[in-house]
Coordinates of C-alpha atoms in Angstrom, one line a residue:
M26 CA 0.0 -0.1 0.1
L27 CA 2.7 2.4 0.9
A28 CA 4.7 1.5 -2.2
R29 CA 1.8 2.3 -4.4
R30 CA 1.1 5.7 -2.9
L31 CA 4.6 6.7 -3.3
M32 CA 5.0 5.6 -6.8
G33 CA 1.5 7.6 -7.6
S34 CA 2.6 10.7 -5.9
R35 CA 4.9 13.5 -7.0
H36 CA 7.5 12.5 -4.4
V37 CA 8.6 9.4 -6.6
L38 CA 11.3 11.6 -8.9
P39 CA 13.0 13.0 -6.2
V40 CA 12.9 9.8 -4.2
L41 CA 14.3 7.9 -7.5
I42 CA 16.9 10.8 -7.9
L43 CA 18.1 10.6 -4.5
A44 CA 18.5 6.9 -4.5
A45 CA 20.3 7.2 -7.7
I46 CA 22.7 9.6 -6.1
V47 CA 23.2 7.5 -3.2
L48 CA 24.2 4.6 -5.4
L49 CA 26.4 6.4 -7.4
V50 CA 28.5 8.1 -4.7
H51 CA 28.6 4.4 -2.8
S52 CA 29.8 2.7 -5.9
R53 CA 32.7 5.6 -6.3
L54 CA 34.0 4.8 -3.2
S55 CA 35.9 2.0 -4.6
R56 CA 37.1 3.5 -7.2
D57 CA 40.7 5.2 -7.5
D58 CA 39.5 8.4 -9.1
Y59 CA 36.9 11.1 -8.8
E60 CA 35.2 12.4 -11.8
D61 CA 32.1 14.3 -11.5
V62 CA 31.4 13.4 -7.9
V63 CA 33.8 13.5 -5.0
A64 CA 32.6 10.8 -2.7
V65 CA 32.2 11.8 1.1
V66 CA 34.7 10.2 3.2
S67 CA 33.5 11.0 6.7
P68 CA 31.7 9.4 9.6
P69 CA 27.8 9.2 9.8
S70 CA 27.5 12.4 11.5
L71 CA 29.0 14.4 8.7
I72 CA 26.4 12.9 6.1
P73 CA 24.8 15.8 4.4
N74 CA 21.3 16.8 5.1
T75 CA 19.5 16.7 1.5
T76 CA 16.2 18.0 0.4
I77 CA 14.9 18.0 -3.1
S78 CA 12.5 20.7 -4.4
Q79 CA 10.6 21.1 -8.0
S80 CA 11.1 24.3 -9.7
E81 CA 7.8 26.6 -10.4
S82 CA 7.7 25.4 -14.0
G83 CA 7.7 21.7 -13.1
K84 CA 10.5 21.1 -15.6
S85 CA 13.5 21.1 -13.5
W86 CA 14.7 19.6 -9.9
K87 CA 17.2 21.3 -7.6
M88 CA 18.8 19.7 -4.5
S89 CA 19.9 21.5 -1.6
V90 CA 22.8 20.0 0.2
E91 CA 23.9 21.2 3.8
W92 CA 26.5 20.1 5.5
S93 CA 29.1 21.0 8.6
N94 CA 32.3 19.8 8.9
N95 CA 34.0 20.6 12.1
V96 CA 37.7 19.8 11.1
L97 CA 39.2 23.3 11.9
G98 CA 37.3 24.5 14.8
K99 CA 34.0 25.9 13.1
L100 CA 36.1 27.2 9.7
W101 CA 34.1 25.5 7.3
Q102 CA 30.2 25.7 6.8
H103 CA 29.0 25.5 3.5
K104 CA 25.2 25.9 1.7
N105 CA 25.2 25.1 -1.9
E106 CA 22.5 24.7 -4.1
V107 CA 23.2 22.5 -7.0
S108 CA 21.6 20.5 -9.8
P109 CA 21.4 16.3 -9.0
A110 CA 24.0 15.8 -12.0
E111 CA 26.5 18.3 -10.2
V112 CA 26.3 17.2 -6.6
R113 CA 29.6 17.4 -5.0
C114 CA 30.0 16.2 -1.7
P115 CA 33.1 17.5 0.6
P116 CA 36.1 14.9 1.7
Q117 CA 36.4 14.4 5.3
Q118 CA 39.3 17.5 5.1
P119 CA 37.8 19.8 2.4
I120 CA 40.1 21.6 0.3
H121 CA 37.5 23.0 -1.9
H122 CA 36.9 27.0 -1.4
V123 CA 34.0 28.2 1.0
A124 CA 30.9 28.7 -1.0
D125 CA 30.6 32.2 -2.7
E126 CA 28.1 33.4 -4.5
D127 CA 30.6 35.9 -6.6
H128 CA 32.7 32.9 -7.6
D129 CA 32.5 30.9 -10.8
P130 CA 33.0 27.2 -10.4
E131 CA 34.0 26.9 -14.0
S132 CA 36.7 29.6 -13.8
D133 CA 40.6 28.4 -13.9
D134 CA 41.0 30.3 -10.6
P135 CA 39.8 27.7 -8.1
G136 CA 39.0 30.4 -5.4
M137 CA 42.5 30.5 -3.7
G138 CA 43.6 33.7 -5.1
T139 CA 46.3 34.9 -7.1
L140 CA 49.7 34.6 -5.3
I141 CA 52.4 37.4 -5.9
H142 CA 55.5 36.3 -6.8
R143 CA 58.5 37.4 -8.9
P144 CA 59.2 35.9 -12.3
G145 CA 60.6 32.3 -12.1
Q146 CA 59.4 32.1 -8.4
G147 CA 56.4 30.0 -8.6
T148 CA 52.9 29.6 -10.5
G149 CA 51.1 30.8 -7.2
K150 CA 48.5 28.0 -7.5
L151 CA 48.1 24.2 -6.5
S152 CA 47.5 21.9 -9.6
S153 CA 43.9 20.9 -9.6
E154 CA 44.9 17.4 -9.6
L155 CA 45.5 17.9 -6.1
A156 CA 42.6 19.6 -5.1
S157 CA 40.7 16.2 -4.1
K158 CA 41.1 13.5 -1.6
R159 CA 41.6 10.0 -2.8
V160 CA 40.7 6.6 -1.4
I161 CA 43.0 3.8 -0.8
N162 CA 43.9 2.3 -4.0
P163 CA 46.1 -1.2 -3.7
K164 CA 47.0 -1.2 -7.4
G165 CA 49.2 2.1 -6.8
P166 CA 48.5 5.6 -8.4
K167 CA 48.4 6.2 -12.0
D168 CA 51.6 8.3 -13.5
P169 CA 53.4 8.4 -9.9
L170 CA 56.3 10.2 -11.2
R171 CA 55.2 14.0 -11.6
P172 CA 57.0 17.1 -12.4
T173 CA 57.9 19.1 -9.6
R174 CA 56.2 22.7 -9.4
L175 CA 57.1 25.7 -7.3
V176 CA 54.1 27.2 -5.7
K177 CA 55.7 29.8 -3.8
H178 CA 58.9 31.0 -2.5
S179 CA 60.6 33.8 -0.3
P180 CA 64.0 33.2 1.6
G181 CA 63.5 30.4 4.1
W182 CA 59.7 29.6 2.9
T183 CA 59.5 27.3 -0.2
L184 CA 56.1 25.7 -1.3
L185 CA 56.5 22.9 -3.9
E186 CA 54.6 20.2 -5.5
N187 CA 55.6 16.7 -6.1
V188 CA 59.2 16.8 -4.4
Y189 CA 61.1 13.5 -3.8
M190 CA 62.9 12.0 -0.9
A191 CA 65.5 9.0 -1.1
N192 CA 68.0 8.3 1.0
G193 CA 67.2 11.4 3.1
T194 CA 67.8 13.6 0.0
L195 CA 65.1 16.0 -1.2
F196 CA 64.8 16.1 -5.2
I197 CA 63.3 18.6 -7.5
A198 CA 62.3 16.9 -10.8
S199 CA 61.6 19.4 -13.6
D200 CA 62.6 20.1 -17.1
E201 CA 62.1 24.1 -16.0
L202 CA 65.1 24.0 -13.3
S203 CA 65.6 27.4 -14.0
A204 CA 62.1 28.6 -12.9
F205 CA 63.4 27.3 -9.3
P206 CA 65.5 29.5 -6.6
G207 CA 68.9 28.9 -5.7
V208 CA 68.9 25.8 -3.4
R209 CA 70.7 27.9 -0.6
M210 CA 67.5 29.9 -0.6
M211 CA 65.5 27.4 0.4
I212 CA 67.0 25.0 2.3
S213 CA 70.2 24.4 4.7
H214 CA 72.0 21.8 6.9
G215 CA 70.0 21.7 10.1
L216 CA 72.9 22.5 12.4
Q217 CA 73.1 24.3 15.5
A218 CA 73.5 28.0 14.6
E219 CA 76.8 29.8 15.5
N220 CA 77.9 33.2 14.3
T221 CA 81.4 31.9 13.0
P222 CA 82.6 31.7 9.3
E223 CA 82.7 27.9 9.8
N224 CA 79.6 27.3 11.2
I225 CA 77.8 29.6 8.5
Q226 CA 79.8 27.6 5.7
A227 CA 78.9 24.3 7.4
R228 CA 75.0 25.0 7.0
E229 CA 75.3 26.1 3.4
P230 CA 73.5 22.9 1.3
T231 CA 75.2 20.2 -0.4
D232 CA 73.9 17.8 -3.1
D233 CA 73.2 15.1 -0.8
L234 CA 70.4 17.6 1.0
M235 CA 68.9 18.6 -2.3
T236 CA 69.3 18.0 -5.9
L237 CA 68.1 19.5 -8.9
M238 CA 67.3 16.6 -11.7
T239 CA 65.5 16.6 -14.9
Y240 CA 62.1 14.6 -15.1
K241 CA 63.7 12.2 -18.0
D242 CA 66.7 11.5 -15.4
A243 CA 64.0 11.1 -12.6
K244 CA 62.1 8.7 -14.6
A245 CA 65.1 6.7 -15.4
R246 CA 66.2 6.6 -11.8
W247 CA 63.0 5.5 -10.3
G248 CA 60.5 4.6 -13.0
E249 CA 57.5 3.2 -11.3
R250 CA 58.9 2.7 -8.0
V251 CA 57.4 6.0 -6.5
W252 CA 55.0 6.3 -3.0
P253 CA 53.1 9.2 -2.6
V254 CA 52.8 10.9 0.6
D255 CA 49.5 12.6 0.3
G256 CA 48.3 15.8 1.9
M257 CA 50.1 19.2 2.7
S258 CA 53.4 18.4 4.6
F259 CA 55.3 21.2 6.6
L260 CA 59.0 20.6 7.0
V261 CA 60.9 22.5 9.3
Q262 CA 64.7 22.1 8.5
D263 CA 65.9 23.8 12.0
P264 CA 67.4 22.1 15.0
G265 CA 65.8 22.2 18.3
Q266 CA 68.1 25.2 19.3
F267 CA 65.2 27.7 18.4
L268 CA 62.2 25.3 18.2
S269 CA 62.2 24.7 21.7
H270 CA 61.5 28.2 22.4
Y271 CA 57.2 29.1 22.8
Y272 CA 58.1 32.3 21.0
H273 CA 60.2 31.1 18.0
F274 CA 58.2 28.2 17.5
V275 CA 54.9 29.7 17.6
A276 CA 55.4 33.4 16.5
E277 CA 58.1 32.8 14.0
T278 CA 58.4 29.3 12.5
F279 CA 54.8 28.0 12.6
M280 CA 53.5 31.4 12.1
G281 CA 55.7 31.8 9.1
L282 CA 54.5 28.4 7.9
W283 CA 50.6 29.1 8.2
R284 CA 51.4 32.7 6.8
T285 CA 53.0 30.9 3.5
Y286 CA 50.2 28.3 3.5
A287 CA 47.2 30.9 4.2
S288 CA 48.4 33.1 1.3
L289 CA 46.8 30.3 -1.1
D290 CA 43.3 31.6 0.3
S291 CA 42.9 35.2 -0.3
R292 CA 39.0 34.8 1.0
I293 CA 39.7 34.0 4.3
T294 CA 37.1 35.7 6.6
V295 CA 37.1 37.3 10.0
E296 CA 35.2 34.3 11.3
G297 CA 38.2 32.2 10.1
E298 CA 36.6 30.4 7.2
T299 CA 39.2 29.2 4.9
A300 CA 39.1 26.9 1.9
L301 CA 42.4 25.4 3.3
E302 CA 43.0 21.5 4.2
P303 CA 44.5 21.0 7.0
P304 CA 48.1 20.2 7.2
A305 CA 48.6 16.4 7.4
R306 CA 52.0 16.1 8.9
L307 CA 54.9 18.1 10.4
I308 CA 58.3 16.9 10.0
F309 CA 61.2 18.0 11.9
P310 CA 64.3 16.1 9.9
N311 CA 66.7 17.5 12.3
C312 CA 65.0 17.2 15.6
E313 CA 64.4 14.6 18.5
A314 CA 61.3 14.1 19.8
K315 CA 61.9 16.1 22.8
E316 CA 63.6 18.8 20.9
W317 CA 60.9 20.6 19.6
R318 CA 58.8 20.9 22.7
D319 CA 59.3 23.9 25.0
Y320 CA 59.6 23.6 28.7
S321 CA 56.3 24.7 29.4
T322 CA 54.7 22.1 26.5
F323 CA 52.7 25.0 24.9
N324 CA 54.2 24.0 21.5
Q325 CA 52.5 20.8 21.6
F326 CA 49.4 22.4 23.1
V327 CA 49.1 24.9 20.3
V328 CA 49.9 22.6 17.4
H329 CA 47.4 19.6 18.5
G330 CA 44.9 22.1 19.3
A331 CA 44.9 23.7 16.2
F332 CA 45.2 20.7 14.0
P333 CA 44.0 17.4 16.1
S334 CA 44.8 14.9 13.1
L335 CA 48.3 16.3 12.6
G336 CA 50.9 13.5 12.3
I337 CA 54.4 14.6 13.7
E338 CA 57.6 13.1 12.1
T339 CA 61.0 13.7 13.9
K340 CA 64.7 12.5 13.2
A341 CA 64.3 9.1 13.7
D342 CA 61.1 8.8 11.4
W343 CA 62.7 10.9 8.7
Q344 CA 65.9 8.7 9.0
G345 CA 63.8 5.8 8.7
R346 CA 61.6 6.8 5.7
A347 CA 65.4 7.4 4.0
K348 CA 66.2 3.9 5.1
M349 CA 63.2 2.3 3.4
T350 CA 64.0 3.8 0.2
E351 CA 67.1 1.3 -0.2
S352 CA 66.3 -1.9 -2.0
K353 CA 68.2 -4.6 -3.7
D354 CA 65.4 -4.2 -6.5
G355 CA 66.2 -0.4 -7.2
E356 CA 65.9 2.6 -5.3
K357 CA 62.5 3.4 -4.2
V358 CA 61.3 7.2 -3.4
W359 CA 58.8 9.0 -1.6
R360 CA 56.8 11.9 -3.4
F361 CA 55.2 14.5 -1.4
D362 CA 52.4 15.9 -3.0
K363 CA 52.6 19.2 -1.2
L364 CA 55.6 20.1 0.8
L365 CA 56.2 23.5 2.6
I366 CA 59.6 24.1 3.5
A367 CA 60.7 26.5 6.5
D368 CA 64.4 27.0 6.9
R369 CA 65.6 29.6 9.4
S370 CA 69.4 29.8 7.9
A371 CA 67.8 30.4 4.3
S372 CA 65.9 33.4 5.6
F373 CA 68.9 35.1 7.1
R374 CA 70.3 35.0 3.5
G375 CA 67.0 37.1 2.4
H376 CA 67.1 40.9 2.5
L377 CA 64.9 41.6 5.4
T378 CA 65.6 39.0 8.2
P379 CA 69.3 39.9 8.9
G380 CA 69.1 43.8 9.1
K381 CA 65.9 44.8 8.8
T382 CA 63.4 43.1 10.9
Q383 CA 65.2 40.1 12.6
R384 CA 62.4 38.0 12.2
I385 CA 62.4 35.0 9.7
V386 CA 58.6 35.2 9.4
S387 CA 59.0 38.8 7.9
E388 CA 60.4 37.1 4.5
T389 CA 57.1 35.4 3.8
Y390 CA 54.9 38.0 5.2
E391 CA 56.3 40.7 2.9
A392 CA 56.3 38.4 -0.1
T393 CA 52.6 37.4 0.4
R394 CA 51.2 40.9 1.7
E395 CA 48.9 41.5 -1.3
E396 CA 47.4 38.4 -1.9
S397 CA 47.0 37.4 1.8
S398 CA 43.8 38.1 3.3
R399 CA 43.6 40.5 6.3
W400 CA 42.5 37.8 8.3
W401 CA 44.7 35.3 7.5
W402 CA 45.6 34.4 11.2
E403 CA 42.1 34.0 12.4
P404 CA 41.7 30.2 11.3
F405 CA 45.0 29.3 13.5
R406 CA 44.0 31.7 16.3
R407 CA 40.3 30.3 16.7
S408 CA 41.2 26.9 16.4
V409 CA 43.4 27.3 19.3
L410 CA 41.1 29.5 21.3
R411 CA 38.3 26.6 21.0
F412 CA 40.6 24.1 22.1
A413 CA 41.6 26.0 25.2
G414 CA 37.9 26.6 25.9
V415 CA 37.4 30.1 25.0
D416 CA 33.7 31.3 24.6
H417 CA 32.3 32.1 21.4
N418 CA 31.6 36.0 22.3
T419 CA 35.4 36.5 23.2
I420 CA 36.6 34.5 20.0
D421 CA 34.2 36.8 17.8
L422 CA 35.6 40.1 19.2
P423 CA 37.3 40.9 15.7
T424 CA 33.8 40.5 14.0
K425 CA 32.6 43.7 15.8
W426 CA 35.2 46.0 14.0
A427 CA 35.9 44.3 10.7
K428 CA 34.2 46.8 8.5
D429 CA 34.8 50.2 10.8
W430 CA 38.5 49.5 11.6
P431 CA 41.4 49.3 9.2
S432 CA 44.3 47.0 9.7
I433 CA 47.4 49.0 11.3
A434 CA 49.4 46.2 10.0
E435 CA 49.5 48.1 6.8
D436 CA 52.2 50.7 6.3
D437 CA 50.1 53.2 4.7
V438 CA 46.9 53.3 7.2
K439 CA 45.5 56.7 7.8
F440 CA 43.3 57.5 10.5
G441 CA 40.4 60.0 9.6
E442 CA 37.6 61.5 11.8
K443 CA 35.7 58.2 11.3
E444 CA 38.2 55.8 12.5
Q445 CA 39.0 58.6 15.6
Q446 CA 35.3 58.4 16.5
V447 CA 35.3 54.5 16.4
A448 CA 38.4 54.7 18.6
R449 CA 36.6 57.0 21.0
E450 CA 33.6 54.7 21.4
A451 CA 35.5 51.3 21.2
S452 CA 35.6 51.1 25.2
K453 CA 31.9 51.4 25.5
R454 CA 31.5 48.5 23.0
M455 CA 33.8 46.1 24.6
P456 CA 34.9 45.1 27.9
I457 CA 38.4 46.4 28.7
V458 CA 40.9 43.9 30.3
I459 CA 44.4 45.1 31.4
S460 CA 46.9 42.0 31.9
Y461 CA 50.1 42.6 33.5
I462 CA 52.5 39.6 33.0
V463 CA 55.0 39.5 35.7
R464 CA 58.5 37.9 35.1
N465 CA 60.0 35.8 37.7
G466 CA 63.3 34.7 37.5
R467 CA 66.9 36.3 37.8
R468 CA 66.9 37.5 34.1
R469 CA 65.2 40.4 32.9
S470 CA 63.1 41.5 36.1
M471 CA 61.8 44.7 37.4
R472 CA 62.8 46.7 40.4
K473 CA 60.7 45.5 43.3
A474 CA 59.7 49.0 44.2
D475 CA 58.8 49.8 40.9
H476 CA 56.6 46.8 39.9
E477 CA 54.8 47.4 43.3
L478 CA 53.9 51.1 42.0
L479 CA 52.8 49.7 38.6
V480 CA 50.6 47.3 40.2
K481 CA 49.1 50.1 42.4
S482 CA 49.1 52.6 39.4
L483 CA 47.2 50.2 37.4
K484 CA 44.9 48.9 39.9
E485 CA 43.8 52.5 40.9
L486 CA 43.0 53.3 37.1
C487 CA 41.0 50.2 36.7
D488 CA 39.1 50.4 39.7
K489 CA 38.0 54.3 38.7
K490 CA 37.0 53.2 35.1
K491 CA 35.4 49.8 36.0
W492 CA 38.0 47.9 34.0
E493 CA 39.4 44.5 34.6
F494 CA 43.2 44.3 35.6
N495 CA 44.7 41.1 36.0
V496 CA 48.3 40.5 37.5
V497 CA 49.3 37.5 35.8
H498 CA 51.9 34.5 37.2
A499 CA 51.6 32.4 34.3
E500 CA 53.3 29.3 36.4
K501 CA 50.2 29.6 38.6
L502 CA 47.8 29.1 35.7
S503 CA 47.0 26.1 33.4
K504 CA 47.6 26.6 29.6
E505 CA 43.9 27.0 29.0
E506 CA 43.5 29.9 31.8
Q507 CA 46.6 31.5 30.1
I508 CA 45.3 31.6 26.5
Q509 CA 41.7 32.1 27.7
L510 CA 42.9 35.4 29.6
A511 CA 45.3 36.5 26.5
A512 CA 42.2 36.3 24.3
R513 CA 40.0 38.4 26.2
T514 CA 43.0 40.9 27.0
T515 CA 42.6 44.7 25.6
V516 CA 46.3 45.6 26.7
M517 CA 49.2 43.2 27.6
L518 CA 52.1 44.6 29.3
G519 CA 55.3 43.2 30.7
I520 CA 59.1 43.1 30.5
H521 CA 60.6 41.7 27.1
G522 CA 60.3 38.0 27.6
N523 CA 58.7 35.0 26.6
G524 CA 55.5 35.5 28.6
L525 CA 54.4 38.1 25.9
T526 CA 54.3 35.6 23.3
H527 CA 50.4 35.1 24.4
L528 CA 49.8 38.2 22.3
V529 CA 49.4 35.9 19.4
W530 CA 46.0 34.8 20.8
M531 CA 44.7 38.6 21.5
P532 CA 41.9 39.8 19.2
S533 CA 42.3 42.2 16.8
T534 CA 40.2 45.6 17.8
P535 CA 40.6 49.1 17.7
L536 CA 42.0 49.6 21.2
S537 CA 44.3 45.9 21.2
T538 CA 47.7 47.1 22.5
V539 CA 51.0 45.3 23.8
I540 CA 53.1 47.5 26.1
E541 CA 56.9 46.0 26.3
I542 CA 59.3 47.3 29.2
F543 CA 62.8 47.4 28.3
T544 CA 65.7 48.6 30.2
P545 CA 66.3 52.3 29.1
N546 CA 68.2 52.3 25.6
G547 CA 67.5 48.5 25.2
F548 CA 65.1 47.4 22.5
A549 CA 64.4 44.3 20.4
R550 CA 62.1 43.6 17.7
D551 CA 60.6 40.2 18.6
Y552 CA 57.2 41.3 20.2
Q553 CA 57.3 44.8 18.1
W554 CA 57.3 42.9 14.9
T555 CA 54.7 40.3 15.7
S556 CA 52.3 43.0 17.5
R557 CA 52.2 44.9 14.1
A558 CA 51.9 42.0 11.9
L559 CA 48.7 40.7 13.8
G560 CA 47.1 44.3 13.8
L561 CA 48.1 45.1 17.4
K562 CA 49.4 48.3 18.7
H563 CA 52.8 48.2 20.1
Y564 CA 54.7 50.5 22.7
A565 CA 58.3 50.4 23.8
V566 CA 58.4 51.7 27.2
W567 CA 62.0 53.0 28.8
N568 CA 60.5 54.0 32.1
D569 CA 58.4 56.9 31.8
T570 CA 58.8 57.4 28.0
Y571 CA 57.1 55.4 25.3
H572 CA 58.3 54.7 21.5
T573 CA 56.0 53.4 19.0
Y574 CA 55.8 52.8 15.1
P575 CA 57.2 54.5 13.2
N576 CA 59.6 55.9 15.6
E577 CA 61.0 52.9 17.1
P578 CA 64.5 52.9 18.9
K579 CA 67.4 51.2 17.1
V580 CA 67.5 47.4 17.9
N581 CA 70.2 47.6 21.1
Y582 CA 71.3 45.1 23.9
P583 CA 73.3 47.1 26.1
D584 CA 74.7 45.5 29.3
D585 CA 71.9 45.6 31.6
F586 CA 69.3 44.4 29.1
Q587 CA 69.2 40.9 30.8
G588 CA 69.5 42.9 34.1
D589 CA 67.4 42.1 37.3
N590 CA 67.0 46.1 38.0
I591 CA 64.9 47.1 35.2
P592 CA 63.1 50.5 36.3
S593 CA 59.5 51.5 35.1
Y594 CA 57.2 54.5 36.1
G595 CA 53.8 53.1 37.1
P596 CA 51.8 56.4 36.8
A597 CA 53.2 57.0 33.5
I598 CA 52.2 53.7 32.4
A599 CA 48.7 54.0 33.5
K600 CA 48.5 57.2 31.7
L601 CA 49.9 55.7 28.4
I602 CA 46.8 52.8 28.9
E603 CA 44.1 55.5 29.9
D604 CA 44.9 57.5 26.7
R605 CA 45.1 54.7 24.5
V606 CA 42.0 52.9 25.9
E607 CA 39.8 55.9 25.9
G608 CA 41.0 56.6 22.0
R609 CA 43.1 59.6 22.4
L610 CA 46.1 57.5 21.0
L611 CA 45.7 55.8 17.6

């Protein structure tokens, strides 16, 4: 009876169409290639909700597919309307771009933006054949040997497709080798860095580290003995010397990796929506397992908080991969589909790091400035905040200002009457939180009397203005509590040191500020550069005097830079904060 009713009803056609699509998708799961339908590879909870409706004319049908995939926090939420013949279901880690009414799906540009690059420095786009996931194929891939392509490059930051590794050597296989930068601008031997001529020379790359060869020679050497390593791989060539430091790892190395990768998606939104798939693995060829972790273990917390499925390979794993390519039947080779190489020594061969900024991330930051979204950091920041348990209202603070406030990361930003009005009224639209990070220890600490006066001055100011004031002893807080506080903070201040790294979790608002206290005449660019790159105002304070962009002091490390008697005048710092929060300083 029920079947008869269904067959005689107007629902029969959509039901049959839906059944046909389900069968088609199911059948495609066993194939090694996707053509018109990309099969969904996800747990049942991620299967799309599908409805079918008939057009007013009754001559056509349309299917509405809605899905929500929580791979990188709440970053990918799509609502598409497509015809049954064009249904595309997202893989578990979608690489397609976020739904955009202005984007033409038939265009050559997959929505990842056009990268700025110098002639011969990369195509700026990923190949279409790498833009979808594939199921496991026991027969092996078709055409496993593929030419290497340069996608993005700046000194120390190189994104490539189809990079080969055998016996620990990376190979670039191409008939257009002149399109690639010099090897020394891409990679170095991962030795501990010392400022001596001998050590600098020892870190220069050799052929056993990276070799360029023609595609014909690669074909003759490996033939079909190629094993693909799917997904995006981040390879950090540095030793543990800097990676074991929270600031250098998160605010230099990982920020540079993410900046380079995020430049592929110029449409990243203030909500952190992105077309990018999460990286599949993070490789440390020159680090033991413990060497990339900092003493407070924030590095691992941040990496796996942002990318829960990220695989970590360290020195032993890399050596194991190299060993596995040896064979009596002929050398095997690994082919990394997409490989982003970060190399600190190569960055210092650029024109920004060694003199102007001293920040290795600045090379890729400037090279990708034109094509990067203003909100390039938001996917990473939001994912970590969600992992740390930060509430959604706090995470979403930047959305209140996306249209009314320009990014101060731009050198030519100008503040007119509109921006001044926004700054004056901002404190009425958001809670004001002042967080003073106390530095404990024998290096770089404040005079006891000055510390007490600073706390007294800030407490009086915050009590009068009804602002929240926190004296932060980080060692007494959990990682979650530290990140939760940083995410709410309007003004973060403290003596130059690792605790200020938490500025990377602050929201970008008209009032977001970092105040860094130095011994008089001392200055370093670490937190100043990072603050500006993320759209935060930075002030360097010498006792009762402040300096800010574009009039910062010159980098200087006087004898008492690391001292335990650094002065500060609390009332002057409190006045600086008051003027900044109330919009008198932009």
